[in-house]
Each structure stands twice: as C-alpha cells, then as structure tokens.
Amino acid sequence: SSPEVHPTQKLVLKIHLSHETNFEVEGTVIWKTTSSEGDYCLCGIVFDKLPEETQNLILQYAFEGNYLPYYRESCKSKLRIEKA
C-alpha cells in the first residue's frame, strides 16, 4: 500500500533530474485529492527553503527539454514521510 499523506504534513523527497543528477528537498503538502477508484492520490507540495542553486538547476532541466520521469511504483518505495 502507498504511504498516507495529509495537508500540512512535512515530506522529504528525492528528486531525480537524470541518472546522475538527484537531490533531496523538504516540502509541505498543501492539498491532496484521491482518484475516483481510490488507487492513488495526487498532492501539491510547496518546497521549504529550496536553495537558489537548486532552483536554477531545476529550471535548467525544465528549459532544456529534459523531463522528470514518473515511476509510480518507484516513487512509492522511495517516499520518506516525516511526522508534521
């Protein structure tokens, strides 16, 4: 089963921009919605204290046409939740 998240919860996420470029960020869940089938949820996250260097790196990848891969099963197993 996937981890439960709720609004105001603090998360630590590992973002993979490529096989070589990845980093951890902290964030806060600001909204959550569950699919009509109830098999997954989507949530909005605000990154906390994201360094300017990291922001620039994300923008660099976004504007170079590189896309962040989405692996649902991989994300479930790597999500580490901290208690709010």
CSV table of N, CA and C in Angstrom, one decimal:
chain,number,residue,atom,x,y,z
A,1,SER,N,0.8,-1.2,0.0
A,1,SER,CA,0.0,0.0,0.0
A,1,SER,C,0.9,1.2,0.0
A,2,SER,N,0.3,2.3,-0.5
A,2,SER,CA,1.1,3.6,-0.6
A,2,SER,C,1.0,4.3,0.8
A,3,PRO,N,2.0,5.1,1.0
A,3,PRO,CA,2.0,5.9,2.3
A,3,PRO,C,0.9,6.9,2.3
A,4,GLU,N,0.3,7.2,3.4
A,4,GLU,CA,-0.8,8.2,3.5
A,4,GLU,C,-0.1,9.5,3.7
A,5,VAL,N,-0.6,10.5,3.0
A,5,VAL,CA,-0.2,11.9,3.2
A,5,VAL,C,-1.4,12.8,3.5
A,6,HIS,N,-1.2,13.9,4.2
A,6,HIS,CA,-2.3,14.8,4.5
A,6,HIS,C,-1.8,16.2,4.5
A,7,PRO,N,-2.7,17.2,4.2
A,7,PRO,CA,-2.3,18.6,4.2
A,7,PRO,C,-1.6,19.0,5.5
A,8,THR,N,-0.6,19.8,5.3
A,8,THR,CA,0.3,20.3,6.4
A,8,THR,C,1.4,19.4,6.8
A,9,GLN,N,1.4,18.2,6.2
A,9,GLN,CA,2.4,17.2,6.5
A,9,GLN,C,3.8,17.6,5.9
A,10,LYS,N,4.9,17.4,6.6
A,10,LYS,CA,6.2,17.6,6.1
A,10,LYS,C,6.7,16.4,5.4
A,11,LEU,N,7.4,16.5,4.2
A,11,LEU,CA,7.9,15.4,3.5
A,11,LEU,C,9.4,15.7,3.2
A,12,VAL,N,10.1,14.6,3.0
A,12,VAL,CA,11.5,14.7,2.4
A,12,VAL,C,11.4,13.9,1.1
A,13,LEU,N,11.7,14.6,0.0
A,13,LEU,CA,11.6,14.0,-1.3
A,13,LEU,C,12.9,13.9,-2.0
A,14,LYS,N,13.2,12.8,-2.7
A,14,LYS,CA,14.4,12.8,-3.5
A,14,LYS,C,14.0,13.0,-5.0
A,15,ILE,N,14.5,14.0,-5.6
A,15,ILE,CA,14.2,14.4,-7.0
A,15,ILE,C,15.3,13.9,-7.9
A,16,HIS,N,14.9,13.2,-8.9
A,16,HIS,CA,15.9,12.7,-9.9
A,16,HIS,C,15.7,13.4,-11.2
A,17,LEU,N,16.6,14.4,-11.5
A,17,LEU,CA,16.5,15.1,-12.8
A,17,LEU,C,17.1,14.2,-13.9
A,18,SER,N,18.0,13.4,-13.6
A,18,SER,CA,18.7,12.4,-14.5
A,18,SER,C,19.3,11.3,-13.7
A,19,HIS,N,19.9,10.3,-14.3
A,19,HIS,CA,20.5,9.2,-13.6
A,19,HIS,C,21.6,9.8,-12.7
A,20,GLU,N,22.3,10.8,-13.2
A,20,GLU,CA,23.4,11.4,-12.4
A,20,GLU,C,23.1,12.5,-11.5
A,21,THR,N,22.0,13.2,-11.8
A,21,THR,CA,21.6,14.4,-11.0
A,21,THR,C,20.4,14.2,-10.2
A,22,ASN,N,20.6,14.1,-8.8
A,22,ASN,CA,19.4,14.0,-7.9
A,22,ASN,C,19.8,14.7,-6.6
A,23,PHE,N,18.8,15.0,-5.9
A,23,PHE,CA,19.0,15.7,-4.6
A,23,PHE,C,17.7,15.5,-3.7
A,24,GLU,N,17.9,15.8,-2.4
A,24,GLU,CA,16.7,15.7,-1.5
A,24,GLU,C,16.3,17.1,-1.2
A,25,VAL,N,14.9,17.3,-1.1
A,25,VAL,CA,14.3,18.5,-0.7
A,25,VAL,C,13.3,18.3,0.3
A,26,GLU,N,13.0,19.3,1.1
A,26,GLU,CA,11.9,19.2,2.1
A,26,GLU,C,10.7,20.0,1.6
A,27,GLY,N,9.5,19.5,1.9
A,27,GLY,CA,8.3,20.2,1.4
A,27,GLY,C,7.2,20.0,2.4
A,28,THR,N,6.1,20.8,2.1
A,28,THR,CA,4.9,20.7,2.9
A,28,THR,C,3.7,20.4,2.0
A,29,VAL,N,2.9,19.4,2.3
A,29,VAL,CA,1.7,19.1,1.5
A,29,VAL,C,0.7,20.2,1.7
A,30,ILE,N,0.2,20.8,0.6
A,30,ILE,CA,-0.8,21.9,0.7
A,30,ILE,C,-2.2,21.5,0.3
A,31,TRP,N,-2.3,20.4,-0.6
A,31,TRP,CA,-3.6,19.9,-0.9
A,31,TRP,C,-3.4,18.4,-1.3
A,32,LYS,N,-4.5,17.7,-1.3
A,32,LYS,CA,-4.5,16.3,-1.7
A,32,LYS,C,-5.8,15.9,-2.3
A,33,THR,N,-5.8,15.1,-3.3
A,33,THR,CA,-7.0,14.5,-3.9
A,33,THR,C,-6.8,13.1,-4.2
A,34,THR,N,-7.8,12.2,-4.1
A,34,THR,CA,-7.7,10.8,-4.4
A,34,THR,C,-8.4,10.5,-5.7
A,35,SER,N,-7.9,9.5,-6.4
A,35,SER,CA,-8.5,9.1,-7.7
A,35,SER,C,-9.9,8.6,-7.4
A,36,SER,N,-10.8,8.6,-8.4
A,36,SER,CA,-12.1,8.1,-8.2
A,36,SER,C,-12.2,6.6,-7.9
A,37,GLU,N,-11.1,5.9,-8.3
A,37,GLU,CA,-11.0,4.5,-8.0
A,37,GLU,C,-10.4,4.3,-6.6
A,38,GLY,N,-9.8,5.3,-6.1
A,38,GLY,CA,-9.1,5.2,-4.8
A,38,GLY,C,-7.8,4.5,-4.8
A,39,ASP,N,-7.2,4.3,-6.0
A,39,ASP,CA,-6.0,3.5,-6.0
A,39,ASP,C,-4.7,4.4,-6.0
A,40,TYR,N,-4.9,5.7,-6.1
A,40,TYR,CA,-3.7,6.6,-5.9
A,40,TYR,C,-4.2,8.0,-5.5
A,41,CYS,N,-3.3,8.8,-5.1
A,41,CYS,CA,-3.6,10.2,-4.7
A,41,CYS,C,-2.6,11.1,-5.4
A,42,LEU,N,-3.0,12.4,-5.6
A,42,LEU,CA,-2.2,13.4,-6.1
A,42,LEU,C,-2.1,14.5,-5.0
A,43,CYS,N,-1.0,15.1,-4.8
A,43,CYS,CA,-0.9,16.2,-3.8
A,43,CYS,C,0.0,17.3,-4.3
A,44,GLY,N,-0.3,18.5,-3.8
A,44,GLY,CA,0.5,19.7,-4.1
A,44,GLY,C,1.5,19.9,-3.0
A,45,ILE,N,2.7,20.2,-3.4
A,45,ILE,CA,3.8,20.3,-2.4
A,45,ILE,C,4.5,21.6,-2.6
A,46,VAL,N,4.7,22.4,-1.5
A,46,VAL,CA,5.5,23.6,-1.5
A,46,VAL,C,6.8,23.2,-0.9
A,47,PHE,N,7.9,23.5,-1.7
A,47,PHE,CA,9.2,23.2,-1.2
A,47,PHE,C,9.6,24.2,-0.2
A,48,ASP,N,10.2,23.7,0.9
A,48,ASP,CA,10.7,24.6,2.0
A,48,ASP,C,12.2,24.9,1.8
A,49,LYS,N,12.5,26.1,1.9
A,49,LYS,CA,13.9,26.6,1.9
A,49,LYS,C,14.7,25.9,0.8
A,50,LEU,N,14.2,26.0,-0.4
A,50,LEU,CA,14.9,25.5,-1.6
A,50,LEU,C,16.0,26.4,-2.0
A,51,PRO,N,17.3,26.0,-1.9
A,51,PRO,CA,18.4,26.9,-2.2
A,51,PRO,C,18.3,27.4,-3.7
A,52,GLU,N,18.8,28.6,-3.9
A,52,GLU,CA,18.8,29.2,-5.2
A,52,GLU,C,19.5,28.3,-6.3
A,53,GLU,N,20.6,27.7,-5.9
A,53,GLU,CA,21.3,26.9,-6.8
A,53,GLU,C,20.4,25.7,-7.3
A,54,THR,N,19.7,25.1,-6.3
A,54,THR,CA,18.8,24.0,-6.7
A,54,THR,C,17.6,24.5,-7.6
A,55,GLN,N,17.1,25.7,-7.3
A,55,GLN,CA,16.0,26.2,-8.1
A,55,GLN,C,16.6,26.4,-9.6
A,56,ASN,N,17.8,26.9,-9.7
A,56,ASN,CA,18.4,27.2,-11.0
A,56,ASN,C,18.6,25.9,-11.7
A,57,LEU,N,19.0,24.8,-11.0
A,57,LEU,CA,19.2,23.5,-11.6
A,57,LEU,C,17.9,22.9,-12.2
A,58,ILE,N,16.8,23.1,-11.4
A,58,ILE,CA,15.5,22.6,-11.8
A,58,ILE,C,15.1,23.4,-13.1
A,59,LEU,N,15.2,24.7,-13.1
A,59,LEU,CA,14.9,25.5,-14.3
A,59,LEU,C,15.7,25.1,-15.5
A,60,GLN,N,17.0,24.9,-15.3
A,60,GLN,CA,17.9,24.5,-16.4
A,60,GLN,C,17.3,23.2,-17.0
A,61,TYR,N,17.0,22.2,-16.2
A,61,TYR,CA,16.5,21.0,-16.8
A,61,TYR,C,15.1,21.2,-17.5
A,62,ALA,N,14.3,22.0,-16.9
A,62,ALA,CA,12.9,22.3,-17.5
A,62,ALA,C,13.0,22.9,-18.8
A,63,PHE,N,13.9,23.9,-19.0
A,63,PHE,CA,14.0,24.7,-20.2
A,63,PHE,C,14.9,24.0,-21.3
A,64,GLU,N,15.7,23.0,-20.9
A,64,GLU,CA,16.5,22.2,-21.9
A,64,GLU,C,15.7,21.1,-22.5
A,65,GLY,N,14.4,21.0,-22.1
A,65,GLY,CA,13.6,19.9,-22.7
A,65,GLY,C,13.7,18.6,-22.0
A,66,ASN,N,14.5,18.5,-20.9
A,66,ASN,CA,14.6,17.3,-20.1
A,66,ASN,C,13.3,17.1,-19.3
A,67,TYR,N,12.8,15.9,-19.2
A,67,TYR,CA,11.6,15.7,-18.5
A,67,TYR,C,11.8,14.9,-17.2
A,68,LEU,N,11.2,15.2,-16.2
A,68,LEU,CA,11.3,14.4,-15.0
A,68,LEU,C,10.5,13.1,-15.1
A,69,PRO,N,11.2,12.0,-15.0
A,69,PRO,CA,10.5,10.7,-15.2
A,69,PRO,C,9.5,10.4,-14.0
A,70,TYR,N,8.4,9.8,-14.3
A,70,TYR,CA,7.4,9.5,-13.3
A,70,TYR,C,7.3,8.0,-13.2
A,71,TYR,N,7.8,7.4,-12.2
A,71,TYR,CA,7.7,6.0,-11.9
A,71,TYR,C,6.8,5.8,-10.7
A,72,ARG,N,5.6,5.5,-10.8
A,72,ARG,CA,4.7,5.4,-9.7
A,72,ARG,C,5.2,4.4,-8.6
A,73,GLU,N,5.5,3.2,-9.0
A,73,GLU,CA,6.0,2.2,-8.0
A,73,GLU,C,7.3,2.6,-7.4
A,74,SER,N,8.2,3.2,-8.2
A,74,SER,CA,9.5,3.6,-7.6
A,74,SER,C,9.3,4.7,-6.7
A,75,CYS,N,8.4,5.7,-7.0
A,75,CYS,CA,8.1,6.8,-6.1
A,75,CYS,C,7.5,6.3,-4.8
A,76,LYS,N,6.6,5.3,-4.8
A,76,LYS,CA,6.0,4.8,-3.6
A,76,LYS,C,7.1,4.3,-2.6
A,77,SER,N,8.0,3.5,-3.2
A,77,SER,CA,9.0,2.9,-2.4
A,77,SER,C,10.1,3.8,-1.9
A,78,LYS,N,10.3,5.0,-2.5
A,78,LYS,CA,11.3,5.9,-2.1
A,78,LYS,C,10.8,7.1,-1.3
A,79,LEU,N,9.5,7.3,-1.2
A,79,LEU,CA,9.0,8.4,-0.4
A,79,LEU,C,9.2,8.2,1.1
A,80,ARG,N,9.8,9.1,1.7
A,80,ARG,CA,10.1,9.1,3.1
A,80,ARG,C,9.2,10.2,3.8
A,81,ILE,N,8.4,9.8,4.7
A,81,ILE,CA,7.5,10.8,5.3
A,81,ILE,C,7.9,11.1,6.7
A,82,GLU,N,8.0,12.4,7.0
A,82,GLU,CA,8.3,12.8,8.4
A,82,GLU,C,7.0,13.2,9.0
A,83,LYS,N,6.9,13.0,10.3
A,83,LYS,CA,5.8,13.5,11.1
A,83,LYS,C,5.7,15.0,11.1
A,84,ALA,N,4.6,15.6,10.9
A,84,ALA,CA,4.4,17.0,11.0
A,84,ALA,C,4.5,17.5,12.4
